[in-house]
Every structure is written in C-alpha cells, then in structure tokens.
C-alpha atoms as one frame of an Amber mdcrd trajectory, in Angstrom:
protein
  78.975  50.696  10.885  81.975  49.491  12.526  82.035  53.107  14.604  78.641
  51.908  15.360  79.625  48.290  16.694  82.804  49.768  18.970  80.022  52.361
  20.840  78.103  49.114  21.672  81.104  47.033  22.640  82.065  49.971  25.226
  78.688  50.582  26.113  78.314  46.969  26.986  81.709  46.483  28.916  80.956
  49.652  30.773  77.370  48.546  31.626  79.005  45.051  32.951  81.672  47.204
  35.104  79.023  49.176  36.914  77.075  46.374  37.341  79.762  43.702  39.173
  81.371  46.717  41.160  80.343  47.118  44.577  79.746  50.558  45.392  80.111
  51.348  49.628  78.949  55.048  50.435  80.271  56.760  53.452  77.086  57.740
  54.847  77.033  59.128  58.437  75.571  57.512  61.229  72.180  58.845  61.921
  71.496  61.286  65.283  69.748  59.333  67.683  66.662  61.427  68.995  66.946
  63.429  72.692  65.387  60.908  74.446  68.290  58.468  73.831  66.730  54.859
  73.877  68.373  51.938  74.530  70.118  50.065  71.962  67.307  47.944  70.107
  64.440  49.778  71.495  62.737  50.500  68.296  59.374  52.067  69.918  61.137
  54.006  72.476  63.199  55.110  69.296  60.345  55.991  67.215  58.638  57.894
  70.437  62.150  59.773  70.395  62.214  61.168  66.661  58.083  61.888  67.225
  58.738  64.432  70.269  61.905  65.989  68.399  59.457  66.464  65.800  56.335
  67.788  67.941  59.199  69.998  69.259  60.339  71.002  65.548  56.938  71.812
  64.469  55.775  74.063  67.759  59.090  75.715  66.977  57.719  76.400  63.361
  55.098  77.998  64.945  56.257  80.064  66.833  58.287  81.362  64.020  55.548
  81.714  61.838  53.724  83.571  64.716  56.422  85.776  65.493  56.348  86.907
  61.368  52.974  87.336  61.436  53.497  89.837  63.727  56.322  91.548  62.381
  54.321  91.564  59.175  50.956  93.228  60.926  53.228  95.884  63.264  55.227
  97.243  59.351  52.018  97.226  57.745  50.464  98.627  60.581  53.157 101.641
  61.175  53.085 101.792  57.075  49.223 102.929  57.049  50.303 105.208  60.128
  52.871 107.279  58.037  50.227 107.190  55.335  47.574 109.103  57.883  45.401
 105.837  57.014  45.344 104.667  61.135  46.443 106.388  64.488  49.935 106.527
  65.655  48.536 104.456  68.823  46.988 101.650  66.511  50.772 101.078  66.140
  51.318 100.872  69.895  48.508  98.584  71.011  49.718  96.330  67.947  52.963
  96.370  69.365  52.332  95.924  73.400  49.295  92.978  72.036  51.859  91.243
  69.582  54.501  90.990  72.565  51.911  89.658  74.884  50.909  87.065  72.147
  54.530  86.405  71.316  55.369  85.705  75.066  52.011  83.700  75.963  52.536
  81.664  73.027  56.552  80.487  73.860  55.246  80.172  77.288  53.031  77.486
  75.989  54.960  75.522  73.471  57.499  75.769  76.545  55.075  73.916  78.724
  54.285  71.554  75.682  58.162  70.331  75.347  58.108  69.545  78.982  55.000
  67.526  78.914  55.469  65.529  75.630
C-alpha cells in the first residue's frame, strides 16, 4: 500500500514538472517558395507554395510516365524472348515511348513557365 502511495506521489510531481516546464523546439525556419514574396505578402506566399507544388506534381508525372514506359518496353522485350511478339514490337515501343517521353517534358516544361 505504501509502494502504492510513493508511485502516485512521483507520478504526480512528475506530471506537475512536465506541466510548468516550458519546452522551446529548435525547429528550422521554413523555405520560402521560388517566387520569393515580399515579407507579409501572405497571397503572393500562398500563390508561391501552389506553383512549387503544380511544379512537384507535373514532375510526378513525368516520373510515373517515364515507368510506365520502362515497365511496357521489359514486358514488351520479355514476350519477345518468349516468341510471344516480334522483335520490332520492341522497337516501335521503344522509338514511340521516347517520342512520348520527350513530348511530354516538353510540355510540363512549357507548363512551369506559364504558371
């Protein structure tokens, strides 16, 4: 009982502690978007971090279309070793991907200058 009492004592005085101590975190300073508003300009700011994100997300794109790609051309050669599809199946895939590949990141190029 008394082991019992002491726990809740130093429970107690340990809750108190934590609660009157003030606790300061180093946190870093956040990155200001590429636009670079003015100090106080909270629109301009929020414009900022919504074109570094429009450019995040065509970026994700991209990537995403650039796997899809790589994913069709190993299948693609895979059924070609197989004797499932032609040898030039492989080829087209490959010169149509690049085309795709390069009209797309000429796009979402033209897209980051615009936004």
């Amino acid at each position: 009982m008394v082991k019992t009492i002491r726990k809740g004592i130093a429970a107690a005085g340990l809750l108190v502690m934590a609660g009157t101590q003030t606790v300061w975190a180093a946190l870093p300073t956040p990155v200001a978007p590429s636009t670079a508003p003015s100090a106080g300009d909270w629109i301009a700011l929020i414009k900022g971090y919504i074109k570094d994100g429009g450019l995040v997300l065509g970026l994700a794109i991209a990537v995403l279309g650039f796997l899809w790609i790589a994913y069709l051309g190993f299948a693609k050669f895979n059924e070609a070793r197989q004797g499932k599809a032609e040898w030039a199946e492989v080829g087209v895939l490959g010169i149509v991907g690049a085309i795709v590949l390069i009209f797309a990141s000429y796009l979402l190029t033209e897209a980051a200058g615009i936004i």
